[in-house]
Amino acid sequence: MKDMAGQIAVITGAGGGLGRAHALALAKRGVKIVVNDLGNARGVVDEITAAGGEAVADSTDISDRAAAAAMVDAAVGRWGRIDILVNNAGILRDKSFAKMDLDDFDKVIAVHLTGSVNCTKAAWPYMVEQGYGRILMTTSASGSYGNFGQSNYGAAKSGLVGLMNVLAIEGAKKGIKVTSLAPTAVTQMTDGL
């Protein structure tokens, strides 16, 4: 395992599922973690600290631009830098497009896409200044290929791929690598589907 001791990560949606897996894996490599989640952030922090790692819980709603910026600023204030940002937070509001309430469409876009933009925009200047950063976007095959009842989710996840493509180009000369992961998984977000 690569020793990443001393690096600082903010992971959104890290209270369960993929975000939790990212948090535990990075903490095992010596990364200090901000575990962001509206639900189980404290539980994941407890797991990390019980294993000898360092983490703090955060319940910021990343769709709020100012709150997302404050979360990143707090991480830098606490540990002096931010090296890794994992944009993983997500929600589902699945219905066929004909039956979907546009408020549910907007909410999914706000969390997945706008929330990722908010966090990335807050972290970007720090990463540029230090000449180093790693940003991971969690996307989905629903954004690339479609999935019935997920017009909102598919649009948000496709938007993340476009954002990643542009930021990868813009970050290359600044030491910032931006990539995405398109997993298929069964997590707390998919319960009941």
Tab-separated table of C-alpha atoms in Angstrom:
chain	number	residue	atom	x	y	z
A	1	MET	CA	0.000	0.000	0.000
A	2	LYS	CA	1.174	3.468	-0.844
A	3	ASP	CA	1.937	5.557	2.238
A	4	MET	CA	0.023	8.798	1.914
A	5	ALA	CA	0.660	9.999	5.462
A	6	GLY	CA	0.165	13.707	5.953
A	7	GLN	CA	-2.246	14.173	3.076
A	8	ILE	CA	-5.658	15.676	3.749
A	9	ALA	CA	-8.879	14.501	2.094
A	10	VAL	CA	-12.433	15.798	2.043
A	11	ILE	CA	-14.870	13.057	1.062
A	12	THR	CA	-18.505	13.928	0.498
A	13	GLY	CA	-21.207	11.332	1.025
A	14	ALA	CA	-18.770	9.364	3.175
A	15	GLY	CA	-21.236	8.106	5.771
A	16	GLY	CA	-21.864	4.849	3.921
A	17	GLY	CA	-21.382	2.934	0.718
A	18	LEU	CA	-18.649	4.042	-1.659
A	19	GLY	CA	-17.765	7.199	0.268
A	20	ARG	CA	-17.207	5.201	3.440
A	21	ALA	CA	-15.036	2.750	1.495
A	22	HIS	CA	-12.945	5.650	0.136
A	23	ALA	CA	-12.600	7.145	3.625
A	24	LEU	CA	-11.522	3.883	5.251
A	25	ALA	CA	-9.054	3.048	2.469
A	26	LEU	CA	-7.417	6.483	2.536
A	27	ALA	CA	-7.306	6.595	6.333
A	28	LYS	CA	-5.535	3.220	6.299
A	29	ARG	CA	-2.840	4.870	4.171
A	30	GLY	CA	-2.349	7.692	6.676
A	31	VAL	CA	-4.615	10.331	5.125
A	32	LYS	CA	-6.489	12.646	7.497
A	33	ILE	CA	-10.148	12.683	6.500
A	34	VAL	CA	-13.080	15.075	6.606
A	35	VAL	CA	-16.020	12.662	6.545
A	36	ASN	CA	-18.881	14.652	5.057
A	37	ASP	CA	-22.363	13.158	5.230
A	38	LEU	CA	-25.834	14.255	6.299
A	39	GLY	CA	-26.285	10.911	8.061
A	40	ASN	CA	-23.561	8.682	9.465
A	41	ALA	CA	-20.422	10.859	9.388
A	42	ARG	CA	-19.777	10.322	13.107
A	43	GLY	CA	-19.948	6.528	12.755
A	44	VAL	CA	-17.299	6.493	10.023
A	45	VAL	CA	-15.078	8.864	12.024
A	46	ASP	CA	-15.363	6.456	14.956
A	47	GLU	CA	-14.284	3.557	12.701
A	48	ILE	CA	-11.285	5.526	11.450
A	49	THR	CA	-10.151	6.678	14.884
A	50	ALA	CA	-10.621	3.181	16.359
A	51	ALA	CA	-8.189	1.940	13.702
A	52	GLY	CA	-5.655	4.634	14.663
A	53	GLY	CA	-6.497	7.174	11.961
A	54	GLU	CA	-7.483	10.812	12.185
A	55	ALA	CA	-10.816	12.125	10.949
A	56	VAL	CA	-13.499	14.695	11.660
A	57	ALA	CA	-17.219	14.516	10.986
A	58	ASP	CA	-18.968	17.147	8.900
A	59	SER	CA	-22.671	17.427	8.095
A	60	THR	CA	-22.495	20.214	5.518
A	61	ASP	CA	-25.126	20.266	2.779
A	62	ILE	CA	-22.764	20.616	-0.174
A	63	SER	CA	-25.507	22.029	-2.390
A	64	ASP	CA	-25.086	25.228	-0.318
A	65	ARG	CA	-22.158	27.057	-1.923
A	66	ALA	CA	-21.112	29.030	1.154
A	67	ALA	CA	-21.377	25.988	3.414
A	68	ALA	CA	-19.281	23.857	1.035
A	69	ALA	CA	-16.615	26.569	0.945
A	70	ALA	CA	-16.653	26.808	4.745
A	71	MET	CA	-16.186	23.020	5.006
A	72	VAL	CA	-13.088	23.099	2.779
A	73	ASP	CA	-11.737	26.213	4.537
A	74	ALA	CA	-12.197	24.459	7.902
A	75	ALA	CA	-10.195	21.447	6.687
A	76	VAL	CA	-7.374	23.740	5.561
A	77	GLY	CA	-7.612	25.716	8.802
A	78	ARG	CA	-7.334	22.518	10.823
A	79	TRP	CA	-4.612	20.719	8.877
A	80	GLY	CA	-3.008	23.382	6.664
A	81	ARG	CA	-3.920	21.985	3.247
A	82	ILE	CA	-6.262	19.875	1.138
A	83	ASP	CA	-4.745	17.262	-1.141
A	84	ILE	CA	-7.687	15.067	-2.100
A	85	LEU	CA	-11.324	15.807	-2.807
A	86	VAL	CA	-13.713	12.944	-3.459
A	87	ASN	CA	-17.028	14.261	-4.793
A	88	ASN	CA	-19.226	11.317	-3.906
A	89	ALA	CA	-22.382	12.686	-2.227
A	90	GLY	CA	-25.611	11.675	-3.882
A	91	ILE	CA	-29.327	11.183	-3.589
A	92	LEU	CA	-31.976	9.496	-5.706
A	93	ARG	CA	-35.423	10.779	-6.619
A	94	ASP	CA	-36.313	8.225	-9.301
A	95	LYS	CA	-39.490	8.501	-11.383
A	96	SER	CA	-40.213	8.449	-15.065
A	97	PHE	CA	-39.685	11.871	-16.608
A	98	ALA	CA	-43.425	12.259	-17.274
A	99	LYS	CA	-44.201	11.781	-13.574
A	100	MET	CA	-41.168	13.549	-12.109
A	101	ASP	CA	-41.629	16.720	-10.105
A	102	LEU	CA	-39.085	19.274	-11.301
A	103	ASP	CA	-38.184	20.068	-7.682
A	104	ASP	CA	-36.880	16.493	-7.456
A	105	PHE	CA	-34.977	17.019	-10.701
A	106	ASP	CA	-33.401	20.187	-9.309
A	107	LYS	CA	-32.508	18.572	-5.962
A	108	VAL	CA	-30.610	15.708	-7.607
A	109	ILE	CA	-28.702	18.160	-9.829
A	110	ALA	CA	-28.004	20.345	-6.767
A	111	VAL	CA	-26.442	17.518	-4.767
A	112	HIS	CA	-24.578	15.543	-7.429
A	113	LEU	CA	-23.456	18.206	-9.889
A	114	THR	CA	-23.701	21.589	-8.186
A	115	GLY	CA	-22.459	20.151	-4.881
A	116	SER	CA	-19.403	18.771	-6.667
A	117	VAL	CA	-18.847	22.122	-8.356
A	118	ASN	CA	-19.159	23.919	-5.008
A	119	CYS	CA	-16.615	21.677	-3.281
A	120	THR	CA	-14.219	21.701	-6.218
A	121	LYS	CA	-14.393	25.479	-6.565
A	122	ALA	CA	-13.554	25.815	-2.863
A	123	ALA	CA	-10.626	23.360	-3.003
A	124	TRP	CA	-9.197	24.469	-6.361
A	125	PRO	CA	-7.328	27.631	-5.229
A	126	TYR	CA	-5.622	25.729	-2.401
A	127	MET	CA	-4.564	22.973	-4.788
A	128	VAL	CA	-3.293	25.503	-7.335
A	129	GLU	CA	-1.272	27.307	-4.656
A	130	GLN	CA	0.368	24.108	-3.392
A	131	GLY	CA	0.879	22.750	-6.940
A	132	TYR	CA	-0.804	19.474	-6.062
A	133	GLY	CA	-4.292	18.044	-5.884
A	134	ARG	CA	-6.333	14.962	-6.656
A	135	ILE	CA	-10.053	15.211	-7.397
A	136	LEU	CA	-12.324	12.229	-7.958
A	137	MET	CA	-15.876	12.548	-9.268
A	138	THR	CA	-18.267	9.661	-8.664
A	139	THR	CA	-20.318	9.317	-11.826
A	140	SER	CA	-22.481	6.496	-13.144
A	141	ALA	CA	-23.320	4.444	-16.194
A	142	SER	CA	-26.772	6.059	-15.925
A	143	GLY	CA	-25.125	9.252	-17.147
A	144	SER	CA	-23.448	7.551	-20.087
A	145	TYR	CA	-26.069	5.027	-21.164
A	146	GLY	CA	-29.278	6.049	-19.414
A	147	ASN	CA	-31.523	4.173	-17.035
A	148	PHE	CA	-35.313	4.294	-16.900
A	149	GLY	CA	-36.618	6.701	-14.284
A	150	GLN	CA	-33.302	8.465	-13.772
A	151	SER	CA	-33.389	11.510	-16.037
A	152	ASN	CA	-32.301	13.741	-13.142
A	153	TYR	CA	-29.584	11.371	-11.932
A	154	GLY	CA	-28.344	10.622	-15.460
A	155	ALA	CA	-28.145	14.328	-16.317
A	156	ALA	CA	-26.204	15.071	-13.123
A	157	LYS	CA	-23.799	12.174	-13.612
A	158	SER	CA	-23.215	13.017	-17.272
A	159	GLY	CA	-22.529	16.599	-16.217
A	160	LEU	CA	-19.843	15.347	-13.831
A	161	VAL	CA	-18.043	13.641	-16.709
A	162	GLY	CA	-18.051	16.885	-18.685
A	163	LEU	CA	-16.807	18.802	-15.654
A	164	MET	CA	-14.073	16.222	-15.065
A	165	ASN	CA	-12.911	16.386	-18.684
A	166	VAL	CA	-12.511	20.163	-18.592
A	167	LEU	CA	-10.926	20.302	-15.132
A	168	ALA	CA	-8.454	17.558	-16.061
A	169	ILE	CA	-7.221	19.790	-18.891
A	170	GLU	CA	-7.168	22.948	-16.775
A	171	GLY	CA	-5.521	21.265	-13.794
A	172	ALA	CA	-2.786	19.396	-15.668
A	173	LYS	CA	-0.287	22.280	-15.663
A	174	LYS	CA	-1.042	23.021	-12.021
A	175	GLY	CA	-0.338	19.543	-10.631
A	176	ILE	CA	-4.037	18.788	-10.180
A	177	LYS	CA	-5.299	15.464	-11.516
A	178	VAL	CA	-9.040	15.071	-11.986
A	179	THR	CA	-10.694	11.778	-12.790
A	180	SER	CA	-13.966	9.972	-12.327
A	181	LEU	CA	-15.205	6.592	-11.240
A	182	ALA	CA	-18.383	5.038	-12.664
A	183	PRO	CA	-19.201	2.167	-10.308
A	184	THR	CA	-22.175	-0.106	-10.181
A	185	ALA	CA	-22.977	-0.853	-6.572
A	186	VAL	CA	-25.647	-1.713	-4.080
A	187	THR	CA	-25.454	0.810	-1.229
A	188	GLN	CA	-27.774	2.583	1.205
A	189	MET	CA	-28.640	4.994	-1.623
A	190	THR	CA	-30.054	2.136	-3.718
A	191	ASP	CA	-32.049	0.500	-0.902
A	192	GLY	CA	-35.600	-0.081	-2.010
A	193	LEU	CA	-34.939	0.002	-5.743
